[in-house]
CSV table of C-alpha atoms in Angstrom, one decimal:
chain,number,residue,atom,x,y,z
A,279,UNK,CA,119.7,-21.9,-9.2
A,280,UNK,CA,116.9,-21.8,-11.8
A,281,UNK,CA,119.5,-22.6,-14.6
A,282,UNK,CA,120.2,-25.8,-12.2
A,283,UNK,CA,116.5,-26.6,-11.9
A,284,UNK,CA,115.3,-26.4,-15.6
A,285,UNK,CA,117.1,-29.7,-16.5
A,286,UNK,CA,115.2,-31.6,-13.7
A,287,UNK,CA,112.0,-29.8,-14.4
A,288,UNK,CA,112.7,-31.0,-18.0
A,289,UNK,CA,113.7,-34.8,-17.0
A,290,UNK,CA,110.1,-34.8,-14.6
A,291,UNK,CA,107.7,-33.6,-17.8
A,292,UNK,CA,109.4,-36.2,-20.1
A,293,UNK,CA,108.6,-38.8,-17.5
A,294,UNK,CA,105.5,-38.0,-17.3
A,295,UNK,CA,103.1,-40.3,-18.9
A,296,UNK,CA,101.3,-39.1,-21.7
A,297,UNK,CA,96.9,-39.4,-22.1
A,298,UNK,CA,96.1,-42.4,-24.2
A,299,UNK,CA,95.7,-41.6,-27.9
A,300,UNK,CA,91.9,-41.5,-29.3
A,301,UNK,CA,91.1,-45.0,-30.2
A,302,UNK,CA,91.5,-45.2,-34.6
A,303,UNK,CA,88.9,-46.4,-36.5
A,304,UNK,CA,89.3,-46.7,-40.0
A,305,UNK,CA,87.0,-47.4,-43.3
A,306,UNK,CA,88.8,-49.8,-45.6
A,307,UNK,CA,89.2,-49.1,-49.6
A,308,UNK,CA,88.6,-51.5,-52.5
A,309,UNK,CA,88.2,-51.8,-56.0
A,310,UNK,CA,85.7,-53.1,-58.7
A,311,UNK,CA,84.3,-52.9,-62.1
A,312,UNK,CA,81.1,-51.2,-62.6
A,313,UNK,CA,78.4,-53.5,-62.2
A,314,UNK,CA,80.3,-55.1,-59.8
A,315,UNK,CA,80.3,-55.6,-55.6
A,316,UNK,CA,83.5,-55.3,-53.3
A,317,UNK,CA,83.5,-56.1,-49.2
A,318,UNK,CA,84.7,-53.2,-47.3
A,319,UNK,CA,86.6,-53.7,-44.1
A,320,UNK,CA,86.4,-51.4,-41.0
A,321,UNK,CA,89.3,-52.3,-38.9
A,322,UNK,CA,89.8,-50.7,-35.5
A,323,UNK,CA,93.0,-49.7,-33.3
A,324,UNK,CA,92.3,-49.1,-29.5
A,325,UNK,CA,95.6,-47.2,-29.5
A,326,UNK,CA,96.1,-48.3,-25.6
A,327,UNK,CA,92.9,-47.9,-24.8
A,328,UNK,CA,90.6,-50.4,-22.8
A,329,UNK,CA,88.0,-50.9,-25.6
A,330,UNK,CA,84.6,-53.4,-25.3
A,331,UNK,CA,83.3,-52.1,-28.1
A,332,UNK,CA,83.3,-49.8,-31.1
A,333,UNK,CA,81.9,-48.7,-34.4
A,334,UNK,CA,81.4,-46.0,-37.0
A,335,UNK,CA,78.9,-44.5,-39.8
A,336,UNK,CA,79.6,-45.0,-43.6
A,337,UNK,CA,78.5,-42.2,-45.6
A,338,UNK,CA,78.4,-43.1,-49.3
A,339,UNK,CA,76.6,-41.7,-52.0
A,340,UNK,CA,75.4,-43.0,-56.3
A,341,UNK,CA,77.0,-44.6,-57.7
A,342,UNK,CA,77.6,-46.5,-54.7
A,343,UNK,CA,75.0,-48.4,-52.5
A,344,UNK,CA,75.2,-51.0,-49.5
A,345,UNK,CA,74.3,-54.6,-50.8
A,346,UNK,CA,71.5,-55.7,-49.3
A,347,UNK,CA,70.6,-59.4,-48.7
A,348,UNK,CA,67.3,-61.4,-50.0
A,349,UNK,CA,65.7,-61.1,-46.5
A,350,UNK,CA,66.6,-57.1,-46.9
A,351,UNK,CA,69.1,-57.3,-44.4
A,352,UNK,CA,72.4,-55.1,-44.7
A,353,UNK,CA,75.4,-57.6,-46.2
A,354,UNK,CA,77.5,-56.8,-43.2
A,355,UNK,CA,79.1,-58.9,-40.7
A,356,UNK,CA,81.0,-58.6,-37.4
A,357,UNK,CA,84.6,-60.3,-37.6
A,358,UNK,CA,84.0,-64.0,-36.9
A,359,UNK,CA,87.3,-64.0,-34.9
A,360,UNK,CA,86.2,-61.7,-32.2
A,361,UNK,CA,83.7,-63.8,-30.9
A,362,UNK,CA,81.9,-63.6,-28.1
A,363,UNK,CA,80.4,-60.8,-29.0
A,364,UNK,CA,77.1,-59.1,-28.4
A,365,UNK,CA,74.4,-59.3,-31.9
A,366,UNK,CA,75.7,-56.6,-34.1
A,367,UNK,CA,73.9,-53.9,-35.1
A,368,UNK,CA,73.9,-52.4,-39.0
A,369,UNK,CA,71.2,-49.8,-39.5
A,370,UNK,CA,70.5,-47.3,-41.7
A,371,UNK,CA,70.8,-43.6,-40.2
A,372,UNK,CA,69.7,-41.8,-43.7
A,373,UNK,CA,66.3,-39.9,-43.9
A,374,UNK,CA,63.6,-42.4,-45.3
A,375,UNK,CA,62.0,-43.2,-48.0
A,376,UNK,CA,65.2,-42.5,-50.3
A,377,UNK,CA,67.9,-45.3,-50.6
A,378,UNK,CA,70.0,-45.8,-47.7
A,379,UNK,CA,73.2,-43.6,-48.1
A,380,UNK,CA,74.6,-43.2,-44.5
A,381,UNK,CA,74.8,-47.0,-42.4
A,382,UNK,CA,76.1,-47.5,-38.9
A,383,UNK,CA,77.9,-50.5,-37.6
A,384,UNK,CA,77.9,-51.2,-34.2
A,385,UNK,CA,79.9,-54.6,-32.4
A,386,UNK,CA,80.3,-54.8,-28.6
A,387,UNK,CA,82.2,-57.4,-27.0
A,388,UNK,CA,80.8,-59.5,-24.3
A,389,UNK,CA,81.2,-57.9,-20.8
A,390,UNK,CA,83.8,-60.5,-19.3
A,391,UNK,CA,85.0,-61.7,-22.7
A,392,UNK,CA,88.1,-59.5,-23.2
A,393,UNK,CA,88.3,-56.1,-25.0
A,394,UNK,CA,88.6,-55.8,-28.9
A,395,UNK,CA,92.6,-56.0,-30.1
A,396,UNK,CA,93.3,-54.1,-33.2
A,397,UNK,CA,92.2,-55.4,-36.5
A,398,UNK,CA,89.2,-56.3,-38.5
A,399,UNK,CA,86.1,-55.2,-36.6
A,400,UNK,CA,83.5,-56.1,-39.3
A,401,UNK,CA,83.1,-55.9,-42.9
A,402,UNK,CA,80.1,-54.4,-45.7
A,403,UNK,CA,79.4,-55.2,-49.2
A,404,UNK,CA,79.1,-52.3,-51.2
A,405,UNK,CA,77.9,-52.3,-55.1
A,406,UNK,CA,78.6,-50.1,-57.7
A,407,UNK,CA,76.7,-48.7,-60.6
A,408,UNK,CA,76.7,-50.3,-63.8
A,409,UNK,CA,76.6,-46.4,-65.1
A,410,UNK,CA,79.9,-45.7,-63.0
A,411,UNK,CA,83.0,-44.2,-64.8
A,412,UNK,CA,86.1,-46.8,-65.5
A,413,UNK,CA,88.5,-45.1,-62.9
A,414,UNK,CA,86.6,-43.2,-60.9
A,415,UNK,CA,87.6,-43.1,-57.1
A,416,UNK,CA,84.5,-43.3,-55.1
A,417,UNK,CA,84.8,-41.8,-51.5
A,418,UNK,CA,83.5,-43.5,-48.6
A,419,UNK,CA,83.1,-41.4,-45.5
A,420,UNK,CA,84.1,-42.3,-42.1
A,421,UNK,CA,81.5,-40.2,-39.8
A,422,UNK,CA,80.7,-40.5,-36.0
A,423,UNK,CA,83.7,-43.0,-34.9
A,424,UNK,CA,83.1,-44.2,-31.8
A,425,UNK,CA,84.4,-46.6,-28.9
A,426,UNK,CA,83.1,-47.8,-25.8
A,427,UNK,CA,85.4,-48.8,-22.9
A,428,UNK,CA,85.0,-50.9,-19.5
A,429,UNK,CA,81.7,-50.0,-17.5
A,430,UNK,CA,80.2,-48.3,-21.0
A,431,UNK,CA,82.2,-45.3,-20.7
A,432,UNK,CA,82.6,-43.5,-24.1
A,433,UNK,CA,86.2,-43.4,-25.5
A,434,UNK,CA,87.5,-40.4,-27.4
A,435,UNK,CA,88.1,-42.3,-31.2
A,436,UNK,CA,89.0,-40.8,-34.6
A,437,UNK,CA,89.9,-42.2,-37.7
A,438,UNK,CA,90.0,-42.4,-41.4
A,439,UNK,CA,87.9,-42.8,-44.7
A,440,UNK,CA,88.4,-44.9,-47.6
A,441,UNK,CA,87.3,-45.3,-51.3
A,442,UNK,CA,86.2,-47.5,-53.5
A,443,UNK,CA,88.0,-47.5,-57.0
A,444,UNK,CA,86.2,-48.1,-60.3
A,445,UNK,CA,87.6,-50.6,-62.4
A,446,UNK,CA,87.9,-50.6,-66.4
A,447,UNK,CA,86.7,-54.2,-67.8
A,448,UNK,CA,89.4,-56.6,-68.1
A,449,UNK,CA,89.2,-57.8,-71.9
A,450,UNK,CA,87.9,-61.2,-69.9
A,451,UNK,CA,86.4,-62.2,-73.9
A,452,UNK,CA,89.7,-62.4,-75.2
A,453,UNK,CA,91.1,-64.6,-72.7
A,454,UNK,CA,88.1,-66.7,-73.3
A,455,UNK,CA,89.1,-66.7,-77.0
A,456,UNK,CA,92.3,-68.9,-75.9
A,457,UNK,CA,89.8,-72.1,-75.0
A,458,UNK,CA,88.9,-72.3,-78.3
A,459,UNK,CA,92.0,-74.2,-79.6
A,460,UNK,CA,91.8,-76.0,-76.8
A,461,UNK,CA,89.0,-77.3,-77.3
A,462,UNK,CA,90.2,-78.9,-80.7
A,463,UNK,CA,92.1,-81.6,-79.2
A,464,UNK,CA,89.7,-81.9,-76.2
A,465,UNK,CA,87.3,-83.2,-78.5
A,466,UNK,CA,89.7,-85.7,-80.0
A,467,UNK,CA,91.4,-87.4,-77.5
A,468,UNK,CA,89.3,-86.9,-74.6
A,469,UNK,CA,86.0,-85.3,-73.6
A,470,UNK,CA,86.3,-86.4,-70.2
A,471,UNK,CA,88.8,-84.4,-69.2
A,472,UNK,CA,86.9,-81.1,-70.2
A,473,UNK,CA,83.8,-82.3,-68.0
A,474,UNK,CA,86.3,-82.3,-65.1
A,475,UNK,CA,87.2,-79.1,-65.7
A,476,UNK,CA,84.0,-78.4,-65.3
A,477,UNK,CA,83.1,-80.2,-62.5
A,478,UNK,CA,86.2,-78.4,-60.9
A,479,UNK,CA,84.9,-75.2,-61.4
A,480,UNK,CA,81.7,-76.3,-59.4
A,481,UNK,CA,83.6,-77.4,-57.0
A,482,UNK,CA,85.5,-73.9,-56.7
A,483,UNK,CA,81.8,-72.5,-56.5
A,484,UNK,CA,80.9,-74.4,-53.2
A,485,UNK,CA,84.0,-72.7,-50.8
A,486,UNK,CA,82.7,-69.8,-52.3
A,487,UNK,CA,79.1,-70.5,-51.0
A,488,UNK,CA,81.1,-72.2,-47.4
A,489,UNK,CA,81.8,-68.6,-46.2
A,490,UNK,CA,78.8,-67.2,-46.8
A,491,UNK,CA,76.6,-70.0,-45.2
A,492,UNK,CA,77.3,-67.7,-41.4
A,493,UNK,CA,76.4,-64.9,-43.0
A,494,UNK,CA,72.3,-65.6,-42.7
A,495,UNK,CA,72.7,-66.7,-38.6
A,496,UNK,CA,73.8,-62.8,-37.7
A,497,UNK,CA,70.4,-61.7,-39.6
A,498,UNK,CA,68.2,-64.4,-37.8
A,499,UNK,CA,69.6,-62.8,-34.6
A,500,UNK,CA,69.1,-59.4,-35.7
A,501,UNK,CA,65.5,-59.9,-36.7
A,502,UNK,CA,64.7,-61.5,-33.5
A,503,UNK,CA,66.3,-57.8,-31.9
A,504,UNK,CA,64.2,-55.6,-34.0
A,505,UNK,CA,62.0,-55.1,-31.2
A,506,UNK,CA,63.8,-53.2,-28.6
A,507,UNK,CA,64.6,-54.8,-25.2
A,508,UNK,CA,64.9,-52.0,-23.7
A,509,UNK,CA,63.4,-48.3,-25.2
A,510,UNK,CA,63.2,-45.3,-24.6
A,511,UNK,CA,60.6,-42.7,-25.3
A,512,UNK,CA,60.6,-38.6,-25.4
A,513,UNK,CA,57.5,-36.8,-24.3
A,514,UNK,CA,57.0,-33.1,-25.6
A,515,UNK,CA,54.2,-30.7,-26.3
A,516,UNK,CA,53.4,-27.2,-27.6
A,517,UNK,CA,54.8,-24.2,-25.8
A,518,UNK,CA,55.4,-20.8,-26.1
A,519,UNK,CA,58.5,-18.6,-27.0
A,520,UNK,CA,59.4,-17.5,-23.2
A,521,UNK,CA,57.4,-20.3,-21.1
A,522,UNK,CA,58.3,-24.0,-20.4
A,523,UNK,CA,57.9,-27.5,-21.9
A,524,UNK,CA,57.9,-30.2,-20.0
A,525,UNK,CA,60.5,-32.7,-21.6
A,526,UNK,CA,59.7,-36.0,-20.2
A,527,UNK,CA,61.4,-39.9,-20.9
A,528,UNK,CA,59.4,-42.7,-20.3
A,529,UNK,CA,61.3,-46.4,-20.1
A,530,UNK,CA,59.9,-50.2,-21.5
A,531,UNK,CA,61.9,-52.7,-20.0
A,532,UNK,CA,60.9,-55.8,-22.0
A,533,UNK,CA,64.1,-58.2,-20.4
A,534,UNK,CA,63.2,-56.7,-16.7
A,535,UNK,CA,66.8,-55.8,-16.0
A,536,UNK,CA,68.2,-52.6,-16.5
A,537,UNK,CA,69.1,-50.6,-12.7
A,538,UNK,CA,70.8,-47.9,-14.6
A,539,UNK,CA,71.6,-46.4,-17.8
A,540,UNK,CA,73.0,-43.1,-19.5
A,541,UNK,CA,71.5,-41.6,-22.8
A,542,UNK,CA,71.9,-38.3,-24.3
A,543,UNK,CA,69.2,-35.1,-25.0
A,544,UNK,CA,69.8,-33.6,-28.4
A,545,UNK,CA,68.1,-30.6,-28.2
A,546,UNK,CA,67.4,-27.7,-30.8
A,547,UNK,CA,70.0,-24.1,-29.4
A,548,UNK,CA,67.5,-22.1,-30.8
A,549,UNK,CA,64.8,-22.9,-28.6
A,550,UNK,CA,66.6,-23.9,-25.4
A,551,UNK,CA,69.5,-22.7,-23.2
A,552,UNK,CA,70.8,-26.5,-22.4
A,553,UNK,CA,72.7,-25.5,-19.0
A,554,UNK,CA,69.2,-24.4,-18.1
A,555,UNK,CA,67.5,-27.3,-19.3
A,556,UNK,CA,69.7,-29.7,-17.1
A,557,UNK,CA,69.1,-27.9,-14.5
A,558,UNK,CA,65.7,-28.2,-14.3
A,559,UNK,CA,65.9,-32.2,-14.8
A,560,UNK,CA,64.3,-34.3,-11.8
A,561,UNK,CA,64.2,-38.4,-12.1
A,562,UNK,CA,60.8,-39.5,-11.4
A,563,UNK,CA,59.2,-40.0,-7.9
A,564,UNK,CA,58.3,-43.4,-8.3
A,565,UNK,CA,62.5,-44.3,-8.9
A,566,UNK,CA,63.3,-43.5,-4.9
A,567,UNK,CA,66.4,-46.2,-5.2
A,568,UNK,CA,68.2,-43.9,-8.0
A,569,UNK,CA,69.6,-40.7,-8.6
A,570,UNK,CA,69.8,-38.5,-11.6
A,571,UNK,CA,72.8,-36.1,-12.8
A,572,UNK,CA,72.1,-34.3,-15.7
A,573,UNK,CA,74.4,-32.5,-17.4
A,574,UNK,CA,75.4,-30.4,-20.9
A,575,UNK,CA,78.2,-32.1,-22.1
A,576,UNK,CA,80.2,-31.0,-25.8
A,577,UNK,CA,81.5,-34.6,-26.3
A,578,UNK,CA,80.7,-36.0,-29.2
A,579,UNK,CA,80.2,-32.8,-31.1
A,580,UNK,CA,77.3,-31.9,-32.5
A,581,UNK,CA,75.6,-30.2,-35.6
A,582,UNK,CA,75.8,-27.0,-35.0
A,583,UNK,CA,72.1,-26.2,-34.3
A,584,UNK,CA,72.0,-29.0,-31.5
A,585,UNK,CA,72.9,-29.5,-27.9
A,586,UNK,CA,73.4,-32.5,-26.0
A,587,UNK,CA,72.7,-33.2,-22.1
A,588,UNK,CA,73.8,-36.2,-21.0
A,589,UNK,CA,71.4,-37.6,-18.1
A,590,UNK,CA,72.8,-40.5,-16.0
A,591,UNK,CA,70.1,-42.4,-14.0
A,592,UNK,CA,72.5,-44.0,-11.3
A,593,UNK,CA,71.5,-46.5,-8.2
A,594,UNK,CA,71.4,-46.0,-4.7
A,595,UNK,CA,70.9,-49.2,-2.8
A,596,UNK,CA,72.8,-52.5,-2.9
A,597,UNK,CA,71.1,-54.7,-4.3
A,598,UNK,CA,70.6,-52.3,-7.2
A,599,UNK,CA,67.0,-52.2,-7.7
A,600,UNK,CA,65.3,-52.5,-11.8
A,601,UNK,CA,63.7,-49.3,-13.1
A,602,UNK,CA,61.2,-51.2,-14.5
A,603,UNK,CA,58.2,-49.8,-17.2
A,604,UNK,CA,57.4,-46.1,-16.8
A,605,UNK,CA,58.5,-42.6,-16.3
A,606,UNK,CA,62.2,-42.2,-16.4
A,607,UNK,CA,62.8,-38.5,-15.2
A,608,UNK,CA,61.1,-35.1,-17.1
A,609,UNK,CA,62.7,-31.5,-17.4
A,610,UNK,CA,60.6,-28.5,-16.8
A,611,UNK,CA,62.7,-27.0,-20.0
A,612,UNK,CA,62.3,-23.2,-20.3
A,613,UNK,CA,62.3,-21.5,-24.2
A,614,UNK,CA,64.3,-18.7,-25.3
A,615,UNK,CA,62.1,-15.5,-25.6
A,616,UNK,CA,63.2,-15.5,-29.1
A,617,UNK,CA,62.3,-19.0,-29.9
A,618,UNK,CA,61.4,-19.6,-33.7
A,619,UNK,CA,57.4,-20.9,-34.0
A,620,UNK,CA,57.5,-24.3,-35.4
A,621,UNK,CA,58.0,-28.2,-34.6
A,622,UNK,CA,61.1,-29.5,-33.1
A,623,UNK,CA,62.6,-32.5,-32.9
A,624,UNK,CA,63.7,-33.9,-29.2
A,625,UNK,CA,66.4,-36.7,-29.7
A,626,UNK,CA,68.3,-39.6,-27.6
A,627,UNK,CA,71.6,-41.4,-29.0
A,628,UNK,CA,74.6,-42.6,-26.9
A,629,UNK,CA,71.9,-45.1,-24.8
A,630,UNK,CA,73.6,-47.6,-22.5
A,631,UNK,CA,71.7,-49.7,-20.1
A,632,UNK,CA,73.1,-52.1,-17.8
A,633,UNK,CA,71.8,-54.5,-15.5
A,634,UNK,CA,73.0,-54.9,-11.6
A,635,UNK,CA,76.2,-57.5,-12.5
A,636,UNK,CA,76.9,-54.3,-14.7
A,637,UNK,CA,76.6,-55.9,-17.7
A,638,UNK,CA,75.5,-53.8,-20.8
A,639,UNK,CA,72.4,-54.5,-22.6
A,640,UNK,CA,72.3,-54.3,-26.4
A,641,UNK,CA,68.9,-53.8,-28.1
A,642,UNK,CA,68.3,-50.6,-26.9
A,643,UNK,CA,66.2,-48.4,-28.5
A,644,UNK,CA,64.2,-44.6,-28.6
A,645,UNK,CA,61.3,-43.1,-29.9
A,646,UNK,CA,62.3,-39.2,-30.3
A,647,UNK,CA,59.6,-36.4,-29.3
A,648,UNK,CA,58.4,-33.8,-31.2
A,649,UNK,CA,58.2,-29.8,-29.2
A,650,UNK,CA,55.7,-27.3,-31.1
A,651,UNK,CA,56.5,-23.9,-30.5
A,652,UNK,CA,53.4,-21.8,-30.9
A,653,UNK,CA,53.0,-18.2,-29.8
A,654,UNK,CA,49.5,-19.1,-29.6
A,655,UNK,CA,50.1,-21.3,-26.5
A,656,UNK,CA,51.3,-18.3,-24.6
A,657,UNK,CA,47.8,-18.5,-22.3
A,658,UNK,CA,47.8,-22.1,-22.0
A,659,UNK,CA,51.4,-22.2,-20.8
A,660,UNK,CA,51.2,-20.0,-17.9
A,661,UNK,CA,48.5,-21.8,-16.9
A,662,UNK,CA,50.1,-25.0,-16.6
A,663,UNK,CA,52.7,-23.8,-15.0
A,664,UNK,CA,50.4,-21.9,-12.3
A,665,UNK,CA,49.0,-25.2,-12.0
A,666,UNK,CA,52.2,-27.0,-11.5
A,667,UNK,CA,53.7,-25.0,-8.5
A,668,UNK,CA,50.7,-25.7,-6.0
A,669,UNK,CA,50.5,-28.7,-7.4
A,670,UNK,CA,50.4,-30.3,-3.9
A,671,UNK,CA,47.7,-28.0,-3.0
A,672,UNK,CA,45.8,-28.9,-5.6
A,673,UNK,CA,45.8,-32.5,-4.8
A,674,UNK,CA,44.6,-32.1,-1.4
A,675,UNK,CA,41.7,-29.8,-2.1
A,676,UNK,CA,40.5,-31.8,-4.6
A,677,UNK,CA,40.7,-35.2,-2.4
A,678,UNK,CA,38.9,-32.5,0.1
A,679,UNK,CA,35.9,-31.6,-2.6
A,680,UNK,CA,35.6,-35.0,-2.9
A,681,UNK,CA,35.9,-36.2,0.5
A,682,UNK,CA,32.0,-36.7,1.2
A,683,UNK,CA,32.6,-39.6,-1.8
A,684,UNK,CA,35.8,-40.7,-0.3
A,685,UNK,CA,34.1,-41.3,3.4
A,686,UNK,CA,32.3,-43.9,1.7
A,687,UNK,CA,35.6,-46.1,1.8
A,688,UNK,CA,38.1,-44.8,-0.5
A,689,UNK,CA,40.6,-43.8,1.9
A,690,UNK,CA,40.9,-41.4,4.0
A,691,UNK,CA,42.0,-37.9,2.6
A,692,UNK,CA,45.2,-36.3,3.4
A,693,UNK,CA,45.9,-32.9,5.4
A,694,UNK,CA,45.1,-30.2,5.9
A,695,UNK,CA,41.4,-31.4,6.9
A,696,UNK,CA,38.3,-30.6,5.1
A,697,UNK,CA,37.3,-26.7,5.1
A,698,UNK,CA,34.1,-25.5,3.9
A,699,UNK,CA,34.4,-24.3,0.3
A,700,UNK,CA,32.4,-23.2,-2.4
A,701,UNK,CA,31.0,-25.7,-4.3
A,702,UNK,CA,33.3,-26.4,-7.7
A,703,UNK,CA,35.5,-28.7,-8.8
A,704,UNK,CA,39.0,-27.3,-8.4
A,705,UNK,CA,42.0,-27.4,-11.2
A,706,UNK,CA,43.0,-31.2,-11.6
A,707,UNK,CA,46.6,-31.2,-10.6
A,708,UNK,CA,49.4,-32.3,-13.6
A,709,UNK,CA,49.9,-35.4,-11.8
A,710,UNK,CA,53.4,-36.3,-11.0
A,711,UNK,CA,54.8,-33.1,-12.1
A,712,UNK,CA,57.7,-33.5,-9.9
A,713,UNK,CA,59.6,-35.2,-11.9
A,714,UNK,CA,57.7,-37.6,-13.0
């Protein structure tokens, strides 16, 4: 009987349709004499996949750089033939103040525009040395491939690198050499034809210039986008191996629109356990129309002294209602015991905010935080977070302390009602420490 059923059994899992392949993104090669300059294409292959958008990071290193452009501007551009698309974003992801050695390139289509076929996604100029080696091959890194499909939801993507060959001079001289006979008889019989000639070459000069005439319109837009529409900010402090910091995001909301968004919380593994992190995440009480899941997620990887926790603030009424300015959600983020003393940075990447037609808004941006951890904050911590439990408490007795100000016409002071008690001020409470 099983000898009968293995055939079928074999028939069903060949049927079966198989997961869509990661969506390919791939860094061109190119060749160029030293001294020289050759435009790198990034092409992109969404493998079956629904893609909107997509992108990638260049490493390179000297002799190589990315051209820049008079206004300093990256010479890169998005493929003119996938228009609409949202204002591309080239940025440089390399530690300042050295030359820029690692770029990203980011181009999202417009939501209701169509999704990105396979091809060209955008192209860089890169130069080369004037020191570089006749034949070298130049390697230029693929790192971070990414794609984003329908509703912003992030696409497994790979891909490949390229290079960029250095070219031995061609003997260009010699060829010149040939015009020198010719120009023998051009003086004779007729001069004029040599100033066409010349006039031609102008003219070749002016397509050349035709092509690059879009190039400027992508920066004006990009300058006008320096100043995040939407950002983000991370909120950390000093704490102590074995006590708790509170992690906190704040939102700016410059275009008024964003209802939701997802970002991820890079965070160091020395100092924190992320699984306990996310647990402790609460969105702020002022955001009663949204929800917050947070979670430690492994996709994309990370370096490996991070973690990432991916928080999704999510909405809860129809009509979705904006988040508007303010605080976003905070963690009350325990340490390890065995937490190493000394400044940490708190990161956000992966940040997609949408508005309430669920359309995606580009522009986004985030300030990172920055945790101390000090054993000398061991008193202070458990302190705060003393403080922080009757926090509630805390609040009412001091609206009681003051409530012989407050009968004057402040308001009338919440429960319980007002007890004798010495005089004092009480502890002022953390102020929105649930969450906010």
């Amino acid at each position: 009987m099983l000898r009968h059923l293995l055939p079928l059994l074999a028939a069903l899992a060949v049927g079966t349709p198989a997961a869509a392949e990661p969506v390919r993104v791939v860094v061109g090669s190119g060749a160029a004499t030293a001294g020289g300059a050759v435009s790198i294409t990034v092409s992109v292959d969404p493998s079956g996949n629904t893609v909107i958008g997509a992108g990638n990071d260049i490493e390179l290193a000297p002799p190589l750089a990315f051209a820049l452009r008079p206004d300093g501007a990256f010479d890169c551009a998005a493929n003119p033939a996938l228009a609409p698309l949202q204002p591309p974003r080239f940025a440089c992801v390399s530690p300042p103040p050295e030359p820029c050695t690692r770029l990203r390139g980011l181009v999202f289509r417009v939501l209701g525009g169509g999704t990105l076929p396979a091809g060209p996604l955008y192209t860089c100029v890169v130069t080369v040395s004037a020191a570089a080696a006749p034949g070298a091959t130049l390697p230029l890194r693929l790192l971070a491939p990414r794609a984003t499909g329908a509703a912003g939801r992030a696409l497994a993507a790979a891909g490949a690198s390229g290079a960029v060959t250095v070219l031995a001079p061609t003997p260009t001289p010699t060829a010149s050499a040939t015009p020198v006979p010719s120009s023998t008889p051009s003086a004779t019989p007729s001069p004029t034809p040599s100033l066409t000639a010349t006039r031609t070459a102008t003219v070749t000069r002016t397509p050349t210039r035709t092509p690059r005439t879009p190039l400027p319109t992508p920066t004006s837009t990009r300058s006008a986008t320096a100043t995040p529409v939407v950002g983000l900010r991370v909120l950390a402090g000093v704490a102590a191996p074995g006590g708790s910091a509170r992690l906190a995001v704040e939102l700016v909301d410059r275009a008024g629109r964003v209802t939701g968004l997802t970002a991820d919380l890079l965070l160091p593994d020395a100092v924190f356990d992320a699984r306990a992190v996310a647990a402790s995440c609460g969105i702020a009480a002022r955001l009663s129309a949204h929800s917050l899941s947070a979670t430690q997620v492994g996709d994309p990887p990370t370096p490996p002294e991070l973690r990432r926790i991916r928080l999704v603030v999510s909405e809860r009424t129809v009509p979705a209602r904006e988040l508007g300015d303010g605080p976003l959600f905070a963690c009350a983020a325990p340490l390890r015991a065995e937490a190493p003393a000394g400044p940490y940075a708190i990161g956000l990447e992966r940040i997609f905010a949408a508005d309430a037609d669920g359309t995606l808004l580009l522009g986004v941006g985030a300030a990172p935080g920055v945790l101390v951890v000090d054993a000398a904050a061991a008193s202070a911590t458990p302190t705060d977070s003393r403080t922080a439990t009757p926090t509630a408490t805390a609040a009412a007795s001091s609206t009681v302390a003051g409530g012989g100000r407050a009968a004057g016409g402040r308001g009338p002071p919440p429960p319980p009602p007002r007890p004798p008690r010495p005089p004092g001020r009480p502890p002022a409470a953390g102020g929105g420490a649930a969450g906010g």
